[in-house]
Coordinates of C-alpha atoms and ligand atoms in Angstrom, one line a residue:
M18 CA 54.8 34.1 -49.1
Q19 CA 55.6 37.2 -47.2
A20 CA 59.3 37.7 -47.5
D21 CA 61.5 35.3 -49.3
A22 CA 64.4 36.9 -47.5
D23 CA 63.0 35.6 -44.2
R24 CA 62.8 32.1 -45.5
R25 CA 66.5 32.2 -46.4
I26 CA 67.5 31.7 -42.8
T27 CA 68.9 28.2 -42.5
E28 CA 69.7 28.2 -38.8
A29 CA 68.7 29.8 -35.5
D30 CA 69.6 29.4 -31.9
I31 CA 66.0 29.1 -30.9
L32 CA 63.2 28.4 -33.3
I33 CA 59.6 28.8 -32.2
I34 CA 56.8 27.0 -34.1
G35 CA 53.6 29.0 -33.9
N36 CA 52.9 32.7 -34.2
G37 CA 50.0 33.0 -31.8
A38 CA 50.1 34.9 -28.5
L39 CA 52.2 32.2 -26.8
G40 CA 54.8 31.9 -29.6
L41 CA 55.2 35.7 -30.0
F42 CA 55.4 36.5 -26.3
A43 CA 57.9 33.7 -25.8
A44 CA 60.1 35.2 -28.6
E45 CA 59.9 38.6 -26.9
A46 CA 60.9 37.2 -23.5
L47 CA 63.7 35.1 -24.9
A48 CA 65.1 38.0 -26.9
S49 CA 65.0 40.2 -23.8
R50 CA 67.2 37.8 -21.9
A51 CA 69.9 37.5 -24.6
P52 CA 69.6 40.1 -27.4
T53 CA 72.4 38.5 -29.5
R54 CA 70.6 35.1 -29.7
K55 CA 69.3 34.3 -33.2
I56 CA 65.5 33.7 -32.8
A57 CA 63.0 32.7 -35.5
V58 CA 59.3 32.3 -35.3
V59 CA 57.6 30.2 -38.0
G60 CA 53.9 30.6 -38.6
P61 CA 51.5 31.6 -41.4
A62 CA 50.8 35.3 -41.4
D63 CA 47.0 34.8 -41.7
R64 CA 47.0 32.6 -38.5
E65 CA 44.1 30.7 -40.0
A66 CA 42.2 28.8 -37.3
G67 CA 44.6 30.0 -34.6
A68 CA 43.0 30.8 -31.3
S69 CA 44.8 34.1 -30.6
Q70 CA 43.5 35.9 -33.7
A71 CA 39.9 35.0 -32.8
A72 CA 40.1 35.8 -29.1
G73 CA 38.0 38.5 -27.4
A74 CA 41.1 38.8 -25.2
M75 CA 39.3 39.6 -22.0
L76 CA 42.0 39.9 -19.3
G77 CA 39.8 37.7 -17.4
C78 CA 40.9 36.2 -14.1
F79 CA 38.1 36.5 -11.5
G80 CA 35.4 36.8 -14.2
E81 CA 36.5 33.3 -15.3
V82 CA 35.9 31.7 -11.9
T83 CA 33.4 28.8 -11.6
T84 CA 32.4 26.6 -8.7
D85 CA 35.2 24.3 -9.8
T86 CA 38.1 26.8 -9.9
L87 CA 39.1 26.9 -6.2
R88 CA 37.7 23.5 -5.1
T89 CA 41.1 21.7 -5.2
D90 CA 44.7 22.5 -4.5
A91 CA 45.6 21.9 -8.1
G92 CA 42.7 24.2 -9.2
R93 CA 44.0 26.9 -6.8
Q94 CA 47.5 26.6 -8.3
R95 CA 46.2 27.0 -11.8
F96 CA 44.1 30.0 -10.7
G97 CA 47.3 31.4 -9.0
I98 CA 48.9 31.4 -12.5
G99 CA 46.1 33.6 -13.7
V100 CA 46.4 36.0 -10.8
E101 CA 50.2 36.4 -11.4
A102 CA 49.7 36.8 -15.1
H103 CA 47.2 39.5 -14.5
K104 CA 49.8 41.6 -12.7
L105 CA 52.0 41.7 -15.8
W106 CA 49.5 43.3 -18.2
D107 CA 49.9 47.0 -17.4
K108 CA 53.6 46.8 -18.1
T109 CA 53.1 44.6 -21.1
I110 CA 50.7 47.1 -22.7
A111 CA 53.0 50.0 -21.8
R112 CA 55.9 48.2 -23.6
L113 CA 53.9 47.4 -26.7
Q114 CA 51.8 50.5 -27.2
E115 CA 54.4 52.4 -29.2
F116 CA 54.3 49.5 -31.8
A117 CA 50.5 49.5 -32.0
P118 CA 48.8 50.0 -35.4
S119 CA 48.5 53.7 -35.8
G120 CA 45.7 55.3 -33.7
S121 CA 44.8 52.1 -31.9
S122 CA 44.8 51.7 -28.2
L123 CA 45.9 48.2 -27.1
K124 CA 43.8 48.3 -24.0
V125 CA 40.2 48.5 -25.0
S126 CA 38.5 48.3 -21.6
S127 CA 39.6 48.6 -18.0
D128 CA 36.7 47.0 -16.2
T129 CA 34.2 44.2 -16.6
Y130 CA 30.5 43.8 -15.6
V131 CA 29.4 40.3 -14.9
V132 CA 25.6 40.0 -15.3
L133 CA 23.4 37.3 -13.9
N134 CA 20.4 37.1 -16.2
S135 CA 17.2 35.1 -16.5
I136 CA 18.3 32.9 -19.4
G137 CA 20.7 30.4 -17.9
H138 CA 20.2 27.8 -15.3
V139 CA 21.2 27.6 -11.6
L140 CA 24.8 26.9 -12.9
D141 CA 24.9 30.7 -13.7
S142 CA 23.9 31.5 -10.1
H143 CA 26.4 29.2 -8.6
N144 CA 29.2 30.5 -10.8
F145 CA 28.2 34.1 -10.1
K146 CA 28.4 33.4 -6.3
A147 CA 31.8 31.7 -6.8
I148 CA 33.1 34.8 -8.6
I149 CA 32.1 37.0 -5.6
A150 CA 33.6 34.5 -3.1
A151 CA 36.9 34.4 -5.0
L152 CA 37.0 38.3 -5.2
N153 CA 36.5 38.5 -1.5
E154 CA 39.0 35.7 -0.7
Y155 CA 41.7 37.4 -2.8
Q156 CA 40.7 40.9 -1.6
Q157 CA 40.1 42.2 -5.1
P158 CA 38.2 45.4 -5.9
W159 CA 34.5 44.9 -6.9
S160 CA 31.1 46.4 -6.4
E161 CA 27.5 45.6 -6.9
A162 CA 26.2 47.5 -9.9
D163 CA 22.8 48.5 -11.3
P164 CA 22.6 46.8 -14.8
D165 CA 20.6 49.8 -16.0
T166 CA 23.6 52.0 -15.6
I167 CA 25.9 50.0 -17.9
V168 CA 26.5 52.0 -21.0
G169 CA 25.3 50.0 -24.0
F170 CA 23.5 47.3 -22.0
N171 CA 20.0 47.0 -23.3
P172 CA 18.8 43.4 -23.2
R173 CA 15.3 42.2 -24.1
P174 CA 13.1 42.6 -21.0
D175 CA 12.7 38.8 -20.7
C176 CA 16.5 38.4 -20.6
R177 CA 17.1 41.2 -18.2
A178 CA 19.8 40.9 -15.5
F179 CA 18.8 40.3 -11.9
G180 CA 22.3 40.7 -10.5
C181 CA 25.4 42.5 -11.6
I182 CA 28.9 43.1 -10.3
R183 CA 31.6 45.3 -11.6
L184 CA 35.2 44.0 -11.5
H185 CA 37.2 47.2 -11.3
D186 CA 40.5 45.7 -12.3
E187 CA 39.6 43.4 -15.2
G188 CA 39.4 44.7 -18.7
A189 CA 40.4 43.6 -22.1
I190 CA 42.9 44.2 -24.9
D191 CA 42.5 44.4 -28.7
A192 CA 43.8 40.8 -29.5
R193 CA 44.6 41.5 -33.1
A194 CA 46.3 44.8 -32.5
V195 CA 48.5 43.2 -29.7
L196 CA 49.6 40.5 -32.1
S197 CA 50.4 43.1 -34.7
A198 CA 52.3 45.3 -32.2
L199 CA 54.3 42.2 -31.0
E200 CA 55.3 41.3 -34.5
K201 CA 56.4 44.9 -35.2
K202 CA 58.5 44.9 -32.0
L203 CA 60.0 41.5 -32.7
K204 CA 61.0 42.6 -36.2
Y205 CA 62.5 45.8 -34.8
E206 CA 64.6 43.7 -32.4
G207 CA 65.9 41.5 -35.3
I208 CA 63.8 38.4 -34.7
H209 CA 63.0 36.5 -37.9
L210 CA 59.3 36.0 -38.6
V211 CA 58.9 33.3 -41.2
D212 CA 55.5 33.3 -42.9
H213 CA 55.2 29.6 -43.4
S214 CA 54.1 26.3 -41.9
V215 CA 56.2 23.6 -40.4
R216 CA 55.7 20.1 -41.9
K217 CA 57.9 18.3 -39.4
I218 CA 60.2 18.6 -36.5
I219 CA 63.6 17.2 -37.5
T220 CA 65.4 14.9 -35.0
Q221 CA 68.9 13.4 -35.1
Q222 CA 69.7 10.5 -32.8
G223 CA 66.7 11.4 -30.7
T224 CA 67.5 15.1 -30.4
A225 CA 65.5 17.9 -32.0
T226 CA 67.7 19.7 -34.4
G227 CA 65.4 21.9 -36.5
V228 CA 62.3 21.9 -38.6
E229 CA 61.2 21.3 -42.2
L230 CA 58.8 23.7 -43.7
Q231 CA 55.9 22.6 -46.0
D232 CA 57.9 23.3 -49.1
G233 CA 60.9 21.3 -47.9
W234 CA 63.0 24.2 -46.7
T235 CA 64.9 23.3 -43.5
I236 CA 66.0 25.5 -40.6
E237 CA 68.4 24.1 -38.0
A238 CA 68.1 25.1 -34.4
S239 CA 69.5 23.8 -31.2
T240 CA 66.3 24.6 -29.3
V241 CA 62.8 24.2 -30.9
V242 CA 59.8 25.6 -29.0
L243 CA 56.5 24.0 -30.1
A244 CA 53.8 26.6 -29.6
A245 CA 51.4 25.8 -32.4
G246 CA 48.3 25.8 -30.3
A247 CA 45.8 23.1 -31.2
Q248 CA 48.2 21.8 -33.9
S249 CA 51.0 21.1 -31.4
E250 CA 50.1 17.5 -30.8
A251 CA 50.0 16.6 -34.5
L252 CA 53.4 18.3 -35.0
L253 CA 54.9 16.5 -32.0
S254 CA 54.0 13.2 -33.6
T255 CA 56.3 14.1 -36.5
A256 CA 59.3 14.0 -34.0
S257 CA 58.2 10.9 -32.1
T258 CA 55.1 8.7 -31.7
D259 CA 56.5 7.1 -28.6
I260 CA 55.6 9.9 -26.2
N261 CA 52.3 9.2 -24.5
L262 CA 51.5 12.9 -24.0
M263 CA 48.1 13.8 -22.6
P264 CA 45.7 14.4 -25.5
T265 CA 44.8 18.0 -26.5
F266 CA 41.6 18.7 -28.3
P267 CA 40.7 21.7 -30.4
G268 CA 37.9 23.8 -28.8
L269 CA 36.5 25.5 -31.9
G270 CA 35.2 28.9 -31.0
L271 CA 33.4 31.6 -32.9
G272 CA 33.4 35.3 -32.3
M273 CA 32.4 38.3 -34.4
L274 CA 33.7 41.8 -35.0
A275 CA 31.0 44.2 -35.9
R276 CA 30.3 47.8 -36.4
R277 CA 27.5 49.4 -34.4
S278 CA 24.9 51.4 -36.3
R279 CA 22.4 52.2 -33.6
G280 CA 22.4 52.9 -29.9
S281 CA 25.3 53.6 -27.4
A282 CA 28.5 51.5 -27.8
F283 CA 29.7 49.5 -24.8
D284 CA 32.7 51.0 -23.0
S285 CA 33.3 48.1 -20.6
V286 CA 33.4 44.3 -21.0
V287 CA 30.0 42.9 -20.2
R288 CA 29.7 39.2 -19.8
T289 CA 27.7 36.3 -18.2
P290 CA 29.5 33.9 -15.9
N291 CA 31.0 30.9 -17.7
R292 CA 28.2 28.5 -18.6
G293 CA 27.2 25.5 -20.8
F294 CA 30.5 23.8 -21.6
G295 CA 32.3 27.0 -22.4
C296 CA 32.9 30.7 -21.8
G297 CA 30.0 33.0 -21.1
L298 CA 28.4 35.3 -23.6
H299 CA 30.4 38.6 -23.8
V300 CA 30.9 41.9 -25.5
V301 CA 34.4 43.5 -25.7
P302 CA 34.5 47.2 -26.9
Q303 CA 37.0 47.7 -29.7
G304 CA 36.8 51.5 -30.1
N305 CA 35.5 53.5 -33.0
N306 CA 32.0 52.0 -32.6
R307 CA 33.2 48.5 -33.2
E308 CA 32.5 45.6 -30.8
Y309 CA 33.6 42.0 -30.4
L310 CA 30.9 39.5 -29.5
G311 CA 31.8 36.1 -28.3
S312 CA 32.0 33.2 -28.1
T313 CA 31.1 29.6 -28.6
N314 CA 33.1 26.5 -27.7
R315 CA 32.7 23.1 -29.5
V316 CA 35.3 20.4 -28.8
V317 CA 36.2 18.8 -32.2
H318 CA 38.4 16.0 -33.4
Q319 CA 40.6 18.1 -35.8
V320 CA 41.5 21.7 -36.1
M321 CA 38.8 23.3 -38.3
N322 CA 38.2 26.6 -39.9
V323 CA 34.4 26.4 -40.4
S324 CA 31.5 27.5 -38.4
W325 CA 28.4 25.6 -37.4
L326 CA 25.2 27.3 -38.3
E327 CA 23.9 26.8 -34.8
D328 CA 26.9 28.6 -33.4
L329 CA 26.3 31.6 -35.7
R330 CA 22.7 31.5 -34.5
Y331 CA 23.8 31.3 -30.9
L332 CA 26.1 34.2 -31.1
S333 CA 23.8 36.6 -33.0
K334 CA 20.5 35.7 -31.3
Y335 CA 21.8 35.7 -27.8
S336 CA 23.8 38.8 -28.2
M337 CA 20.7 40.7 -29.4
Q338 CA 18.6 39.2 -26.6
Q339 CA 20.9 39.2 -23.7
L340 CA 23.3 42.1 -24.3
D341 CA 21.6 44.8 -26.5
E342 CA 18.6 44.6 -28.8
N343 CA 20.4 47.1 -31.1
I344 CA 22.9 44.4 -32.0
A345 CA 20.4 43.3 -34.6
H346 CA 21.6 46.3 -36.6
H347 CA 25.3 45.7 -36.3
Q348 CA 27.3 45.3 -39.5
V349 CA 29.4 42.2 -39.2
E350 CA 33.0 42.8 -40.4
H351 CA 34.5 39.5 -39.6
W352 CA 33.5 36.1 -38.3
L353 CA 36.4 34.9 -36.3
R354 CA 37.1 31.2 -35.8
G355 CA 39.8 29.8 -33.7
N356 CA 40.7 26.5 -32.1
R357 CA 41.5 26.7 -28.4
P358 CA 44.0 24.0 -27.2
I359 CA 42.1 22.1 -24.5
T360 CA 44.0 19.4 -22.6
F361 CA 42.5 16.2 -21.3
D362 CA 42.8 17.4 -17.7
G363 CA 42.3 21.1 -18.4
F364 CA 45.7 22.2 -17.2
P365 CA 48.3 23.7 -19.6
L366 CA 51.3 21.8 -20.9
V367 CA 54.5 23.9 -20.6
G368 CA 58.0 22.5 -20.4
W369 CA 60.8 20.3 -21.8
L370 CA 59.7 17.1 -23.6
P371 CA 61.6 13.8 -23.4
I372 CA 63.2 14.7 -26.7
P373 CA 66.3 16.8 -25.9
G374 CA 66.1 20.3 -27.5
L375 CA 62.3 20.2 -27.8
Y376 CA 60.1 22.5 -25.5
L377 CA 56.3 22.6 -25.5
M378 CA 53.9 25.4 -24.6
T379 CA 50.2 24.8 -25.2
G380 CA 47.0 23.7 -23.6
T381 CA 45.8 27.1 -22.4
F382 CA 42.1 26.7 -23.3
R383 CA 40.0 29.8 -22.8
D384 CA 42.4 32.2 -21.0
G385 CA 45.7 31.6 -22.8
Y386 CA 46.0 35.1 -24.2
H387 CA 45.7 36.5 -20.6
G388 CA 48.4 34.0 -19.4
A389 CA 50.8 34.4 -22.3
P390 CA 53.2 37.0 -20.8
L391 CA 53.7 34.9 -17.7
L392 CA 54.0 31.6 -19.7
A393 CA 56.7 33.4 -21.8
T394 CA 58.6 34.3 -18.6
H395 CA 58.5 30.6 -17.6
V396 CA 59.8 29.5 -20.9
A397 CA 62.6 32.0 -20.9
D398 CA 63.6 30.9 -17.3
E399 CA 63.5 27.2 -18.1
I400 CA 65.5 27.6 -21.3
E401 CA 68.1 29.4 -19.2
G402 CA 68.1 26.4 -16.9
K403 CA 66.3 28.1 -14.1
P404 CA 63.0 27.1 -12.5
G405 CA 60.1 29.1 -13.9
P406 CA 57.2 30.7 -12.0
L407 CA 54.5 28.2 -13.0
G408 CA 55.8 25.2 -11.1
A409 CA 55.7 21.5 -11.8
I410 CA 51.9 21.5 -12.3
V411 CA 52.3 22.5 -16.0
K412 CA 55.0 19.9 -16.9
P413 CA 53.9 18.2 -20.2
T414 CA 55.1 14.8 -19.0
R415 CA 52.9 14.7 -15.9
S416 CA 50.1 12.3 -15.5
A417 CA 46.6 13.7 -15.7
I418 CA 45.7 16.0 -12.7
V419 CA 42.6 14.7 -11.0
T420 CA 40.3 17.5 -9.7
R421 CA 37.0 15.6 -9.5
T422 CA 35.5 12.2 -8.7
V423 CA 33.4 10.4 -11.3
D424 CA 30.2 11.3 -9.4
E425 CA 31.2 15.0 -9.3
S426 CA 32.0 14.9 -13.0
I427 CA 28.6 13.3 -13.9
E428 CA 26.8 15.9 -11.9
E429 CA 28.8 18.7 -13.5
Y430 CA 28.0 17.3 -17.0
A431 CA 24.3 17.1 -16.2
Q432 CA 24.3 20.7 -15.0
H433 CA 26.2 22.0 -18.0
S434 CA 23.9 20.1 -20.4
I435 CA 20.8 21.4 -18.7
A436 CA 22.2 25.0 -18.7
T437 CA 22.7 24.7 -22.5
W438 CA 19.2 23.2 -22.8
Y439 CA 17.7 26.4 -21.2
E440 CA 20.0 28.9 -22.9
V441 CA 19.1 27.7 -26.4
G442 CA 15.4 27.8 -25.5
S443 CA 14.7 24.1 -25.7
D444 CA 11.3 23.2 -24.5
S445 CA 9.5 20.1 -23.4
C446 CA 6.4 20.5 -21.3
E447 CA 6.1 16.8 -20.6
M448 CA 9.6 16.5 -19.2
P449 CA 10.4 18.3 -16.0
T450 CA 13.9 19.5 -15.3
R451 CA 14.6 16.7 -12.8
T452 CA 13.8 14.1 -15.4
L453 CA 16.1 15.8 -17.9
E454 CA 18.9 16.0 -15.4
E455 CA 18.5 12.3 -14.8
F456 CA 18.7 11.7 -18.5
Y457 CA 22.0 13.6 -18.7
R458 CA 23.4 11.8 -15.7
D459 CA 22.6 8.4 -17.3
R460 CA 24.3 9.5 -20.4
A461 CA 27.4 10.5 -18.5
R462 CA 27.4 7.2 -16.6
R463 CA 27.4 5.3 -19.9
I464 CA 30.4 7.3 -21.1
Y465 CA 32.3 6.4 -17.9
D466 CA 31.4 2.7 -18.3
E467 CA 32.7 2.9 -21.9
L468 CA 35.9 4.6 -20.9
E469 CA 36.5 2.5 -17.7
L470 CA 37.9 5.6 -16.0
G471 CA 38.1 5.8 -12.3
Y472 CA 38.3 9.6 -11.9
G473 CA 36.3 12.5 -13.3
I474 CA 37.1 14.7 -16.3
G475 CA 35.7 18.1 -17.4
P476 CA 32.2 18.4 -18.8
D477 CA 33.4 19.6 -22.2
V478 CA 35.8 16.7 -22.7
L479 CA 33.1 14.3 -21.5
W480 CA 30.7 15.7 -24.0
Y481 CA 33.3 15.2 -26.7
A482 CA 34.1 11.6 -25.7
F483 CA 30.4 10.9 -26.1
G484 CA 29.8 12.7 -29.4
D485 CA 32.8 11.8 -31.4
Q486 CA 33.9 8.2 -31.9
A487 CA 37.4 9.2 -33.1
G488 CA 37.7 11.4 -30.1
A489 CA 36.6 8.7 -27.7
Q490 CA 39.2 6.4 -29.3
H491 CA 41.9 9.1 -28.9
I492 CA 41.1 9.3 -25.2
R493 CA 41.0 5.5 -24.8
T494 CA 44.4 5.1 -26.5
Y495 CA 45.9 7.6 -24.1
L496 CA 44.3 6.0 -21.0
S497 CA 45.4 2.5 -21.9
A498 CA 49.0 3.6 -22.4
A499 CA 48.9 5.7 -19.2
Ligands
FAD514 C1 36.8 32.5 -29.8 C2 37.9 32.6 -28.8 C3 37.8 33.5 -27.8 C4 38.8 33.5 -26.8 N1 38.8 34.5 -25.8 C5 39.8 34.6 -24.9 C6 39.8 35.7 -24.0 O1 38.9 36.5 -23.9 N2 40.9 35.7 -23.1 C7 41.9 34.9 -23.2 O2 42.9 35.0 -22.4 N3 41.9 33.8 -24.1 C8 40.9 33.7 -24.9 N4 40.9 32.7 -25.8 C9 41.9 31.6 -25.7 C10 43.2 32.0 -26.2 O3 43.0 32.6 -27.5 C11 44.1 30.8 -26.3 O4 44.2 30.2 -25.1 C12 45.5 31.3 -26.7 O5 45.4 32.4 -27.7 C13 46.3 30.2 -27.3 O6 47.5 30.8 -27.9 P1 48.5 29.9 -28.7 O7 49.6 30.8 -29.2 O8 48.9 28.7 -27.9 O9 47.7 29.3 -29.9 P2 47.2 29.9 -31.3 O10 46.8 31.3 -31.1 O11 46.3 28.9 -31.9 O12 48.5 30.0 -32.1 C14 49.1 28.9 -32.7 C15 49.7 29.4 -34.0 O13 50.5 28.3 -34.6 C16 50.3 28.4 -36.0 N5 50.5 27.1 -36.5 C17 49.7 26.0 -36.6 N6 50.3 25.0 -37.2 C18 51.5 25.4 -37.6 C19 52.6 24.8 -38.3 N7 52.5 23.6 -38.7 N8 53.7 25.6 -38.5 C20 53.8 26.8 -38.0 N9 52.8 27.4 -37.3 C21 51.7 26.8 -37.1 C22 48.8 28.9 -36.2 O14 48.7 29.5 -37.4 C23 48.7 29.8 -35.0 O15 48.9 31.2 -35.4 C24 39.9 32.6 -26.8 C25 39.9 31.7 -27.9 C26 38.9 31.7 -28.9 C27 39.1 30.7 -30.0

């Protein structure tokens, strides 16, 4: 283990479980409010299976928009959180840059190209239009672009882009360098980073009073912040099994870090709209001829640190076809796997739990790195007893936020399934698209009959409910108690 000296701490004012982007930014915000507070962050240094270390870390706000984003008031509020978070990044990078690993720039791109190519389905076209509509509504800078002018963009001709826009104010950071800079800053400020895992949250008379590490070592704390990403739900159950918290599922994602050996390197983020149950295909420049390519999303029952062969195939094949044929010659340095915390209703869970002294921050799905500095401000405000900027919509004790009807959800599921069908190049001459769509609608109807649910849920969670019996049971248990 890293530093035995760190493990010797036996008490802290605030103890944060989890050393991903959320835990580290929370520690920084809390320390800035009261520098004399004793703060400790517990988490394994390798962050195995954590989402933040695997992220492409696009500072994506408008590039993440889908037809669903601004359809409801709740969706608009969630999007508003992203818009506010975006405004914090210039200052965040300026503050952290002096702690960056030597020679590395934390900001790796300052703009994003969204390409509409021939590979996807009409879902891509709808989401592409939704991005433009949102940019116009929020009066953000964007322009149409000629895909041939994007440095590095060299897709196979049959995957060429028919539409392209440039988001002038949406770039990306180096996810791993930002984590490292944050750690360095926290250490410099006297925050204890404990390279270990928490086995359980200790409670006394119903109040959280500290944690026990895997080797039995205990650390007392008057406030415990649970920010262990997709592991948070399991850890909460060590404190109480009586809280019927909305379920969170790991969205296992795969990205790769690779060195370019041929052709021009990208100098902007280039991505497709979000599609097929997850985020779009994207490349994020990393400097020095290195590129991040991402990413897949597969909702699984338990946090995992493995990769599906079909996900490796997806990422390599479609990067070469849709982004740059020269990617075939990339040298892969790391396959990055991480579990995104996905909530049942798709909204984050941030706030006090019914156990005094215990605070939760998780459920950020695919844009949690981008939101982390704002979420950290919220945590610091609420721990000081003030209302935070995120509002009640993120309260962990809320009931599920309903943003779609069952019929809308069935249609969405069918469209995502058919988009995946086309993207992976499935083929069946005998079965026209309409028949396939009807097949997927039928399948979704059957899941709803099974779940006896009167409102709609997101397509990824629906897919999971169908594909994993344990997952479906997990959802049913929550619904029957709710
Ligand atoms: C492939 C991929 C690409 C992504 N791309 C983007 C993107 O472009 N932009 C964006 O904004 N977001 C992106 N995300 C989503 C983003 O990474 C997450 O929303 C966010 O990082 C979640 O942060 P977190 O701190 O809550 O969780 P995590 O990063 O998972 O951190 C939780 C930490 O808790 C630790 N932990 C677990 N169990 C314990 C325990 N028992 N004791 C102590 N510590 C424990 C883990 O080791 C981990 O380090 C992506 C995610 C993935 C997987």
